Rosetta silent file (secondary structure, phi, psi, omega in degrees, C-alpha in Angstrom):
SEQUENCE: MTWIFFALGSALFAALQSIPAKAGMKHIDSTAATALRTTVILLFAWLMVWITGQSAPPHISVKSYLFLALSGVATGASWLCYYHALHLGTVNKVTAVDKSSTVLSMLLAFAVLREPLSANMIVGMIAIAGGTVLMLKKGKREQSAADGQSGAENRKWFAYAALSAVFAALTSILAKYGIENVPSNYATAFRTGIVLVMAWLVVFIQKKQTALKNVRKKDIVFIALSGIAGGASWLCYYRALQSGPASVVVPIDKLSILGTALFARIFFHEKLNPYQKTGLVLITAGTLVLLVHF
SCORE:     score description
SCORE:     0.000 S_00000001
   1 L     0.000   -0.454  178.961   83.068   74.786  110.924 S_00000001
   2 H   -63.688  -20.827 -179.724   80.085   77.173  111.202 S_00000001
   3 H   -62.245  -26.022  178.740   82.583   80.030  111.234 S_00000001
   4 H   -63.346  -40.606  179.977   83.048   79.495  107.476 S_00000001
   5 H   -67.153  -37.066  176.328   79.403   80.463  106.830 S_00000001
   6 H   -66.423  -38.247  178.531   79.814   83.604  108.941 S_00000001
   7 H   -64.317  -40.796  177.568   82.974   84.456  106.982 S_00000001
   8 H   -66.281  -38.635  176.245   81.081   84.040  103.678 S_00000001
   9 H   -63.026  -38.664  176.722   78.268   86.214  105.017 S_00000001
  10 H   -60.270  -42.227  179.778   80.838   88.847  105.910 S_00000001
  11 H   -63.818  -41.900 -178.668   82.136   88.773  102.325 S_00000001
  12 H   -63.018  -50.399 -178.406   78.650   89.184  100.849 S_00000001
  13 H   -68.516  -32.748  177.252   77.708   92.180  102.983 S_00000001
  14 H   -64.447  -36.506  177.406   81.161   93.733  102.512 S_00000001
  15 H   -65.802  -36.116 -177.985   80.630   93.594   98.744 S_00000001
  16 H   -72.026  -31.968 -170.021   77.290   95.340   99.115 S_00000001
  17 H   -70.521  -29.237 -175.967   78.493   98.192  101.321 S_00000001
  18 H   -70.373  -30.240 -174.987   80.877   99.867   98.865 S_00000001
  19 H   -68.326  -55.452  177.683   78.242  100.528   96.189 S_00000001
  20 H   -66.030  -27.679  177.697   75.800  102.755   98.135 S_00000001
  21 H   -64.709  -44.611  178.487   78.800  104.373   99.867 S_00000001
  22 H   -62.563  -42.510 -179.726   80.277  105.394   96.506 S_00000001
  23 H   -66.574  -37.518 -176.966   76.892  106.679   95.342 S_00000001
  24 H   -76.328  -16.062 -177.282   76.309  108.618   98.556 S_00000001
  25 L   -94.115    9.323  179.806   79.676  110.400   98.453 S_00000001
  26 L   -65.851  -32.908 -175.695   79.067  112.227   95.182 S_00000001
  27 L  -125.472   24.169 -179.023   77.874  115.340   97.028 S_00000001
  28 L  -147.108  143.633  179.009   79.364  114.886  100.505 S_00000001
  29 L   -60.371  140.555 -175.246   82.859  114.890  101.970 S_00000001
  30 H   -63.881  -35.001  179.514   84.215  111.359  102.467 S_00000001
  31 H   -67.450  -44.862  177.929   85.173  111.955  106.127 S_00000001
  32 H   -64.153  -38.599  178.464   81.719  113.248  107.014 S_00000001
  33 H   -64.173  -39.320  177.874   80.170  110.353  105.094 S_00000001
  34 H   -63.248  -41.074  179.180   82.289  107.881  107.082 S_00000001
  35 H   -64.037  -43.835  178.435   81.122  109.456  110.347 S_00000001
  36 H   -63.865  -43.414 -179.635   77.456  109.256  109.293 S_00000001
  37 H   -62.618  -41.250  179.846   77.900  105.683  108.100 S_00000001
  38 H   -66.332  -33.397  177.171   79.558  104.666  111.371 S_00000001
  39 H   -60.429  -43.435  178.447   76.645  106.167  113.312 S_00000001
  40 H   -64.485  -42.890 -179.873   74.281  103.822  111.474 S_00000001
  41 H   -62.912  -39.171  179.854   76.577  100.849  112.086 S_00000001
  42 H   -63.198  -44.315  178.195   76.737  101.639  115.819 S_00000001
  43 H   -61.584  -43.563  179.278   72.938  101.699  116.093 S_00000001
  44 H   -62.851  -42.512 -177.856   72.741   98.451  114.144 S_00000001
  45 H   -65.348  -44.431 -179.831   75.438   96.821  116.304 S_00000001
  46 H   -71.137  -27.998  174.235   73.815   97.711  119.632 S_00000001
  47 H   -63.191  -41.702  178.612   70.451   96.561  118.301 S_00000001
  48 H   -66.679  -35.255  176.230   71.999   93.137  117.667 S_00000001
  49 H   -62.297  -43.347 -179.230   73.473   93.152  121.194 S_00000001
  50 H   -67.250  -41.525 -178.553   69.997   93.823  122.588 S_00000001
  51 H   -65.356  -43.277 -177.169   68.334   91.179  120.400 S_00000001
  52 H   -85.887  -12.056 -179.433   70.871   88.470  121.255 S_00000001
  53 L    70.612   21.515 -179.130   71.254   89.493  124.879 S_00000001
  54 L   -88.121   66.307  176.888   75.030   89.517  124.540 S_00000001
  55 L   -76.631  172.274 -176.056   75.710   92.227  127.114 S_00000001
  56 L   -69.002  118.722  175.146   79.132   92.730  128.637 S_00000001
  57 L   -70.267  152.791 -174.608   80.007   89.852  130.990 S_00000001
  58 L   -69.761  -14.236 -172.921   81.631   90.941  134.274 S_00000001
  59 L   -98.088   11.679  177.877   84.873   89.031  133.643 S_00000001
  60 L   -65.007  127.297 -176.309   86.105   90.930  130.563 S_00000001
  61 L   -79.225  160.671  175.884   89.724   91.790  131.244 S_00000001
  62 H   -61.827  -35.439  179.194   91.375   95.170  130.866 S_00000001
  63 H   -60.275  -44.217 -179.897   93.596   93.545  128.228 S_00000001
  64 H   -63.088  -44.635  178.582   90.569   92.611  126.109 S_00000001
  65 H   -62.561  -38.572 -179.396   89.144   96.116  126.320 S_00000001
  66 H   -63.375  -47.423 -178.132   92.542   97.586  125.431 S_00000001
  67 H   -70.801  -33.334  175.191   92.958   95.450  122.319 S_00000001
  68 H   -64.927  -39.856  179.036   89.343   96.020  121.271 S_00000001
  69 H   -66.198  -44.232  178.203   89.908   99.763  121.605 S_00000001
  70 H   -63.305  -38.042  177.091   93.165   99.610  119.617 S_00000001
  71 H   -64.139  -38.556  177.670   91.391   97.526  116.995 S_00000001
  72 H   -63.904  -40.760  177.898   88.676  100.174  116.830 S_00000001
  73 H   -63.287  -44.252  178.875   91.259  102.925  116.288 S_00000001
  74 H   -62.959  -39.680  178.098   92.903  100.890  113.512 S_00000001
  75 H   -64.291  -43.653  178.800   89.490  100.287  111.941 S_00000001
  76 H   -59.317  -43.938  178.735   88.625  103.968  112.086 S_00000001
  77 H   -63.701  -41.345  179.650   91.876  104.860  110.353 S_00000001
  78 H   -63.411  -44.732 -179.148   91.271  102.159  107.732 S_00000001
  79 H   -65.136  -44.427 -179.661   87.732  103.356  107.013 S_00000001
  80 H   -59.963  -42.059  178.919   88.705  107.020  106.758 S_00000001
  81 H   -69.432  -43.216 -176.258   91.464  106.130  104.285 S_00000001
  82 H   -63.157  -47.454 -175.516   89.317  103.644  102.341 S_00000001
  83 H   -75.917  -22.317  172.219   86.337  105.908  101.784 S_00000001
  84 H   -72.458  -40.078  176.459   88.542  108.853  100.868 S_00000001
  85 H   -63.726  -39.453  179.941   90.255  106.605   98.306 S_00000001
  86 H   -65.835  -32.108  177.763   86.842  105.446   97.092 S_00000001
  87 H   -68.939  -30.364 -175.901   85.827  109.074   96.668 S_00000001
  88 H   -93.765  -34.044 -173.965   88.896  109.699   94.469 S_00000001
  89 L  -116.159 -176.257  178.760   89.267  106.429   92.541 S_00000001
  90 L   -80.456  155.405 -177.363   87.222  103.669   90.935 S_00000001
  91 H   -59.929  -47.714 -175.350   85.552  100.998   93.049 S_00000001
  92 H   -61.883  -44.586 -176.805   87.432   98.073   91.504 S_00000001
  93 H   -72.023  -43.098  179.277   90.924   99.506   91.892 S_00000001
  94 H   -62.641  -42.898  179.541   90.437  100.877   95.400 S_00000001
  95 H   -63.581  -39.858 -179.987   88.926   97.585   96.525 S_00000001
  96 H   -61.290  -44.790  178.887   91.804   95.607   95.001 S_00000001
  97 H   -65.768  -43.169  179.646   94.416   97.592   96.930 S_00000001
  98 H   -60.750  -38.792 -178.322   92.377   97.395  100.125 S_00000001
  99 H   -71.655  -11.675  176.483   92.070   93.615   99.767 S_00000001
 100 L   -66.173  -10.509  175.729   95.864   93.320   99.653 S_00000001
 101 H   -62.844  -17.503  177.998   95.590   93.476  103.441 S_00000001
 102 H   -56.082  -51.132 -177.602   94.883   89.730  103.150 S_00000001
 103 H   -63.581  -45.025  179.900   98.535   88.880  102.598 S_00000001
 104 H   -64.002  -39.176  178.210   99.732   91.213  105.329 S_00000001
 105 H   -61.930  -41.576 -179.451   97.118   89.843  107.760 S_00000001
 106 H   -66.669  -40.057  178.282   98.263   86.288  107.107 S_00000001
 107 H   -66.077  -39.839  177.842  101.904   87.200  107.637 S_00000001
 108 H   -68.339  -37.441  178.053  101.048   88.978  110.879 S_00000001
 109 H   -62.744  -36.652  177.628   98.921   86.024  112.002 S_00000001
 110 H   -70.466  -44.904 -175.321  101.946   83.780  111.449 S_00000001
 111 H   -77.299  -38.192 -173.401  104.429   86.115  113.141 S_00000001
 112 L   -98.836  -46.215 -176.603  102.291   87.407  116.012 S_00000001
 113 L   -89.379   -6.191  179.970   99.550   84.834  116.634 S_00000001
 114 L    61.969   30.177  175.454  101.787   81.850  115.808 S_00000001
 115 L   -76.903  142.161 -175.570   99.197   80.436  113.422 S_00000001
 116 L   -63.507  147.806  178.864  100.726   77.786  111.109 S_00000001
 117 L  -122.065   99.835 -175.912  101.840   78.766  107.617 S_00000001
 118 L   -88.657  173.831 -178.763  101.561   75.780  105.268 S_00000001
 119 H   -62.302  -43.241 -178.764  102.773   75.354  101.672 S_00000001
 120 H   -68.121  -27.537  176.922   99.312   75.860  100.177 S_00000001
 121 H   -70.814  -36.446  176.854   98.903   79.051  102.219 S_00000001
 122 H   -65.257  -43.165  176.986  102.143   80.405  100.746 S_00000001
 123 H   -61.019  -42.693  179.665  100.889   79.550   97.238 S_00000001
 124 H   -62.464  -42.098  179.717   97.595   81.262   98.021 S_00000001
 125 H   -64.185  -40.645  178.921   99.325   84.413   99.237 S_00000001
 126 H   -62.671  -42.941  179.697  101.476   84.584   96.101 S_00000001
 127 H   -64.294  -41.609 -179.883   98.376   84.221   93.898 S_00000001
 128 H   -65.616  -43.155  179.538   96.507   86.914   95.853 S_00000001
 129 H   -63.943  -44.674  178.959   99.469   89.296   95.691 S_00000001
 130 H   -63.932  -40.263  178.362   99.916   88.685   91.944 S_00000001
 131 H   -64.227  -37.724  178.882   96.201   89.138   91.327 S_00000001
 132 H   -63.525  -42.418  178.123   96.201   92.422   93.218 S_00000001
 133 H   -60.795  -43.876 -179.673   99.030   93.757   91.043 S_00000001
 134 H   -66.566  -33.228  178.452   97.142   92.792   87.875 S_00000001
 135 H   -62.703  -23.149 -178.472   93.960   94.453   89.170 S_00000001
 136 L   -91.852   -9.822 -175.981   95.874   97.746   89.185 S_00000001
 137 L   -74.513  132.618 -176.442   97.228   97.408   85.651 S_00000001
 138 L   -82.694  143.231  170.878   95.659   99.846   83.193 S_00000001
 139 L   -83.947 -179.315 -177.047   94.115   98.878   79.902 S_00000001
 140 H   -62.351  -44.403 -179.294   94.643  100.963   76.744 S_00000001
 141 H   -65.867  -41.469  179.967   91.610  103.191   77.333 S_00000001
 142 H   -65.666  -37.994 -179.905   92.485  103.749   80.972 S_00000001
 143 H   -64.883  -39.130  178.557   96.074  104.592   80.061 S_00000001
 144 H   -64.077  -41.043  178.713   94.890  107.208   77.561 S_00000001
 145 H   -68.074  -37.222 -178.390   92.672  108.802   80.203 S_00000001
 146 H   -69.627  -26.924 -179.075   95.467  108.700   82.775 S_00000001
 147 L   -63.080  -23.557 -179.898   97.842  110.500   80.426 S_00000001
 148 L   -87.566    0.153 -179.664   95.744  113.603   80.856 S_00000001
 149 L  -111.299  157.147  177.232   96.147  113.584   84.639 S_00000001
 150 L   -76.345  158.533  178.692   99.140  114.492   86.776 S_00000001
 151 H   -61.153  -34.356 -179.659  101.145  111.782   88.508 S_00000001
 152 H   -64.728  -40.172  179.549  100.051  113.177   91.881 S_00000001
 153 H   -65.336  -39.110 -179.524   96.366  112.790   90.962 S_00000001
 154 H   -68.811  -32.153 -175.212   96.940  109.203   89.860 S_00000001
 155 H   -88.880  -19.670 -172.427   98.826  108.324   93.048 S_00000001
 156 H   -61.439  -48.631 -179.310   96.627  110.068   95.609 S_00000001
 157 H   -64.614  -34.815 -179.160   93.850  107.485   95.707 S_00000001
 158 H   -65.576  -40.369  179.850   96.443  104.694   95.766 S_00000001
 159 H   -60.867  -44.991  179.398   98.193  106.141   98.823 S_00000001
 160 H   -67.517  -38.890  179.116   94.936  106.254  100.796 S_00000001
 161 H   -65.801  -39.032  178.692   93.942  102.756   99.634 S_00000001
 162 H   -65.073  -42.249  177.191   97.353  101.373  100.662 S_00000001
 163 H   -63.277  -37.327  176.873   97.050  102.937  104.122 S_00000001
 164 H   -59.198  -41.815 -179.704   93.575  101.419  104.378 S_00000001
 165 H   -65.377  -41.585 -179.577   95.072   97.974  103.723 S_00000001
 166 H   -63.611  -48.114 -179.562   97.776   98.399  106.377 S_00000001
 167 H   -66.745  -33.944  178.216   95.318   99.511  109.056 S_00000001
 168 H   -64.684  -38.817  178.425   92.870   96.740  108.064 S_00000001
 169 H   -65.334  -42.050  178.017   95.582   94.123  108.592 S_00000001
 170 H   -64.633  -35.198  179.233   96.373   95.536  112.039 S_00000001
 171 H   -57.264  -46.816 -176.542   92.652   95.517  112.847 S_00000001
 172 H   -62.199  -43.025 -178.006   92.360   91.741  112.399 S_00000001
 173 H   -69.423  -45.905 -179.925   95.325   90.941  114.642 S_00000001
 174 H   -64.125  -39.022  179.517   94.351   93.354  117.409 S_00000001
 175 H   -66.772  -36.931  179.344   90.731   92.146  117.298 S_00000001
 176 H   -59.725  -39.809  176.065   91.817   88.505  117.570 S_00000001
 177 H   -68.648  -36.777 -172.393   93.522   89.347  120.861 S_00000001
 178 H   -80.756  -21.177 -173.351   90.568   91.405  122.055 S_00000001
 179 L   -95.986    8.232  176.722   87.648   89.041  121.394 S_00000001
 180 L   -65.269  123.179  178.949   88.856   86.151  123.552 S_00000001
 181 L    63.020   22.450  177.455   85.990   85.292  125.933 S_00000001
 182 L  -120.184  127.662  178.095   84.022   88.316  124.709 S_00000001
 183 L   -53.797  133.025 -173.122   80.622   87.907  122.947 S_00000001
 184 H   -60.271  -40.633 -179.424   81.154   88.785  119.281 S_00000001
 185 H   -65.572  -40.335  178.421   78.162   91.147  119.015 S_00000001
 186 H   -66.288  -41.542  179.083   79.220   93.067  122.115 S_00000001
 187 H   -60.910  -41.563  179.049   82.811   93.266  120.870 S_00000001
 188 H   -63.366  -44.765 -179.650   81.582   94.638  117.533 S_00000001
 189 H   -64.430  -41.988  179.635   79.395   97.256  119.217 S_00000001
 190 H   -62.360  -47.060 -179.283   82.193   98.343  121.561 S_00000001
 191 H   -64.524  -37.992  179.547   84.691   98.686  118.718 S_00000001
 192 H   -63.870  -35.210  176.888   82.195  100.566  116.575 S_00000001
 193 H   -61.071  -40.412  177.482   81.782  103.082  119.400 S_00000001
 194 H   -63.710  -44.077  179.471   85.531  103.732  119.282 S_00000001
 195 H   -62.235  -41.907 -178.370   85.388  104.183  115.514 S_00000001
 196 H   -60.976  -47.108  179.191   82.435  106.577  115.824 S_00000001
 197 H   -59.926  -43.960 -179.281   84.242  108.827  118.315 S_00000001
 198 H   -63.697  -44.423 -177.631   87.338  108.831  116.115 S_00000001
 199 H   -63.669  -46.820 -179.279   85.404  109.598  112.910 S_00000001
 200 H   -69.756  -30.879  176.760   83.449  112.523  114.367 S_00000001
 201 H   -62.321  -43.464  178.260   86.596  113.848  116.039 S_00000001
 202 H   -64.500  -39.720  178.829   88.294  114.026  112.638 S_00000001
 203 H   -58.584  -46.978 -177.180   85.219  115.739  111.152 S_00000001
 204 H   -73.842  -34.207  176.991   85.286  118.495  113.784 S_00000001
 205 H   -63.064  -40.672  179.467   89.074  118.872  113.687 S_00000001
 206 L   -84.604   -0.502  177.690   88.880  119.420  109.928 S_00000001
 207 L    56.849   45.922 -179.069   85.811  121.653  110.436 S_00000001
 208 L  -103.970    4.537 -177.961   83.714  119.711  107.960 S_00000001
 209 H   -67.439  -26.091 -179.254   80.569  119.502  110.099 S_00000001
 210 H   -68.059  -25.050 -179.600   79.090  122.563  108.390 S_00000001
 211 H   -68.486  -19.459 -177.544   79.012  120.667  105.094 S_00000001
 212 H   -70.769  -17.584 -179.351   76.432  118.281  106.568 S_00000001
 213 H   -66.191  -27.414 -175.467   73.763  120.991  106.441 S_00000001
 214 H  -102.789   13.441 -179.500   73.536  120.695  102.669 S_00000001
 215 L   -70.692  132.720  179.453   73.481  116.903  102.440 S_00000001
 216 L   -75.646  149.427  179.043   70.678  115.584  100.235 S_00000001
 217 H   -60.476  -36.679  179.563   68.201  113.079  101.658 S_00000001
 218 H   -60.692  -41.479  179.759   69.044  110.710   98.812 S_00000001
 219 H   -67.313  -37.461  178.574   72.712  110.698   99.837 S_00000001
 220 H   -63.287  -39.168  178.034   71.801  110.042  103.462 S_00000001
 221 H   -62.150  -45.109  178.841   69.760  107.016  102.376 S_00000001
 222 H   -61.531  -44.883  179.879   72.732  105.644  100.420 S_00000001
 223 H   -63.292  -39.833  179.432   75.091  106.197  103.362 S_00000001
 224 H   -64.605  -42.332  178.232   72.592  104.523  105.715 S_00000001
 225 H   -62.784  -39.854  176.875   72.279  101.491  103.439 S_00000001
 226 H   -63.427  -39.395  179.213   76.061  101.240  103.315 S_00000001
 227 H   -65.180  -40.857  178.703   76.137  101.420  107.099 S_00000001
 228 H   -63.458  -45.188  178.232   73.587   98.618  107.493 S_00000001
 229 H   -64.151  -39.660  178.258   75.536   96.385  105.100 S_00000001
 230 H   -64.466  -40.284  178.190   78.765   97.279  106.891 S_00000001
 231 H   -63.490  -43.309  178.226   77.255   96.449  110.277 S_00000001
 232 H   -63.186  -40.014  178.914   76.034   93.072  109.048 S_00000001
 233 H   -63.657  -43.618  179.328   79.475   92.358  107.570 S_00000001
 234 H   -61.552  -46.598 -178.345   81.195   93.221  110.829 S_00000001
 235 H   -59.923  -43.629  177.979   78.906   91.046  112.922 S_00000001
 236 H   -66.908  -41.797 -176.161   79.510   88.057  110.654 S_00000001
 237 H   -62.989  -48.426 -176.506   83.241   88.750  110.409 S_00000001
 238 H   -77.140  -21.618  171.474   83.967   88.942  114.110 S_00000001
 239 H   -69.224  -40.509  177.638   81.729   85.969  114.850 S_00000001
 240 H   -68.164  -40.625 -178.412   83.835   83.989  112.358 S_00000001
 241 H   -65.967  -28.321 -179.308   87.078   85.404  113.756 S_00000001
 242 H   -68.730  -31.897 -176.065   86.089   84.337  117.250 S_00000001
 243 H  -106.290  -28.730 -175.375   85.891   80.653  116.254 S_00000001
 244 L  -107.087  167.072  179.817   88.115   80.339  113.192 S_00000001
 245 L   -72.303  136.161 -178.337   91.778   81.084  112.427 S_00000001
 246 H   -59.598  -32.935 -177.278   92.515   84.672  111.356 S_00000001
 247 H   -67.395  -15.475  178.513   94.738   83.413  108.531 S_00000001
 248 H  -112.481  -37.573  179.157   91.679   81.839  106.830 S_00000001
 249 H   -60.388  -43.458 -177.868   88.786   84.025  108.010 S_00000001
 250 H   -60.203  -51.226 -179.993   90.465   87.141  106.605 S_00000001
 251 H   -64.917  -33.100  176.040   90.937   85.834  103.027 S_00000001
 252 H   -62.315  -43.482  178.137   87.396   84.451  102.878 S_00000001
 253 H   -59.495  -35.580 -177.721   86.132   87.881  103.843 S_00000001
 254 L   -72.935   -8.728  174.447   88.254   89.367  101.058 S_00000001
 255 L   -64.678   -8.422  177.044   86.304   87.308   98.494 S_00000001
 256 H   -58.239  -17.837  179.372   83.922   90.238   98.635 S_00000001
 257 H   -60.755  -28.874  176.996   85.999   91.626   95.765 S_00000001
 258 H   -64.875  -48.415  179.017   84.024   89.305   93.441 S_00000001
 259 H   -66.141  -37.867  179.656   80.724   90.807   94.493 S_00000001
 260 H   -62.291  -43.040  179.259   82.169   94.310   94.423 S_00000001
 261 H   -62.190  -41.076  179.576   83.344   93.863   90.826 S_00000001
 262 H   -65.521  -47.845 -178.520   79.894   92.613   89.814 S_00000001
 263 H   -67.431  -34.893  177.803   78.019   95.421   91.554 S_00000001
 264 H   -65.043  -35.376  177.902   80.446   98.061   90.215 S_00000001
 265 H   -67.774  -41.569 -176.506   79.742   96.781   86.699 S_00000001
 266 H   -71.911  -47.263 -171.240   75.974   96.913   87.227 S_00000001
 267 H   -93.486  -30.840 -177.493   75.667  100.254   89.013 S_00000001
 268 H  -116.774    2.565  178.598   78.695  102.281   87.863 S_00000001
 269 L    56.946   34.360  176.721   79.427  100.574   84.529 S_00000001
 270 L   -83.764  114.890 -179.345   83.026   99.900   85.577 S_00000001
 271 L   -96.616  142.674  176.820   84.432   97.330   83.176 S_00000001
 272 L   -86.959  131.928  174.897   87.396   95.109   83.971 S_00000001
 273 L   -79.795  170.840 -177.677   90.183   95.081   81.400 S_00000001
 274 H   -54.481  -37.674  178.651   91.882   91.746   80.517 S_00000001
 275 H   -63.690  -44.349 -177.762   94.588   92.287   83.150 S_00000001
 276 H   -67.561  -36.901  177.275   92.018   92.945   85.866 S_00000001
 277 H   -62.879  -42.517  177.720   89.948   89.921   84.904 S_00000001
 278 H   -64.650  -40.402  178.766   93.052   87.732   85.207 S_00000001
 279 H   -62.989  -40.266  179.266   93.874   89.373   88.519 S_00000001
 280 H   -63.849  -39.639  177.384   90.386   88.707   89.840 S_00000001
 281 H   -63.876  -42.770 -179.748   90.710   85.030   88.877 S_00000001
 282 H   -63.843  -43.691  179.130   94.088   84.817   90.641 S_00000001
 283 H   -61.691  -43.782  179.422   92.756   86.414   93.829 S_00000001
 284 H   -64.970  -45.639  179.670   89.808   84.035   93.866 S_00000001
 285 H   -62.611  -41.673  179.612   91.978   80.998   93.136 S_00000001
 286 H   -62.858  -39.500  178.658   94.472   82.021   95.806 S_00000001
 287 H   -65.685  -42.169 -179.979   91.708   82.367   98.375 S_00000001
 288 H   -66.578  -33.744  177.908   90.275   78.943   97.521 S_00000001
 289 H   -62.145  -34.623 -178.730   93.755   77.388   97.821 S_00000001
 290 H   -63.309  -22.377 -175.840   93.884   78.658  101.409 S_00000001
 291 L   -95.729   -0.004 -174.914   90.877   76.490  102.245 S_00000001
 292 L   -58.645  -41.370 -175.651   92.249   73.226  100.834 S_00000001
 293 L   -78.376    2.073  175.063   93.476   71.956  104.208 S_00000001
 294 L  -105.668    0.000    0.000   90.019   72.489  105.670 S_00000001
């Protein structure tokens, strides 16, 4: 049952990472920021490999490496979409859409990994899905502000956040296949390397590397802090995923939305309207229902 504590640790650090990332992207392109952030996470991940001595064992199969690599590609796509959405939209709404990957992950875990789907898990998924919808509902003030924007502007951040959720769900399933008999810290470091290559490749393809010359030191510090929190979250998450069922580890990790809402209120003064507060309660309740049989 120690995997539960790692899953909770993953949620805490995941909540922390979005705040400095949002702050650091005010004056830097989101793709370039993702690449810089991933660089920090890679250094952090390999440091943990060195500290724990979890180097690559000689018996890792080609299958494990393949699924870890595919998981890394899915993660890279999810991060690029998520941080672009975060650059365009508010923290609370982007996070809510991203966390909808919980339901999709559970359905994939049932269909692909053959993990059991009990009655309370179905109730939990319904509550999480309903809460996510409410988190997106606008209050009166938000609706007035939205009326002055085009429909395309309102939908753009949502499209990227939705893609982030889809790729995040695929990440969990592919990683579950890839981390069998592989030390969690090494698996995290290997996957992060794949993400790093992918992120910088996108930066150079889009010719955004020149924008990095004008990045402020303050923004780099924020991006680095986000990377450290992200690295810690990953290490905890994949350690939990290695021992616990994906259908439960994933939703516990998604409880980070509670911390994100709190930090967004403190640092960005983002207030939740009555609909969003109800949605947050539903998401939390749905997640707790998933743990009843444990």
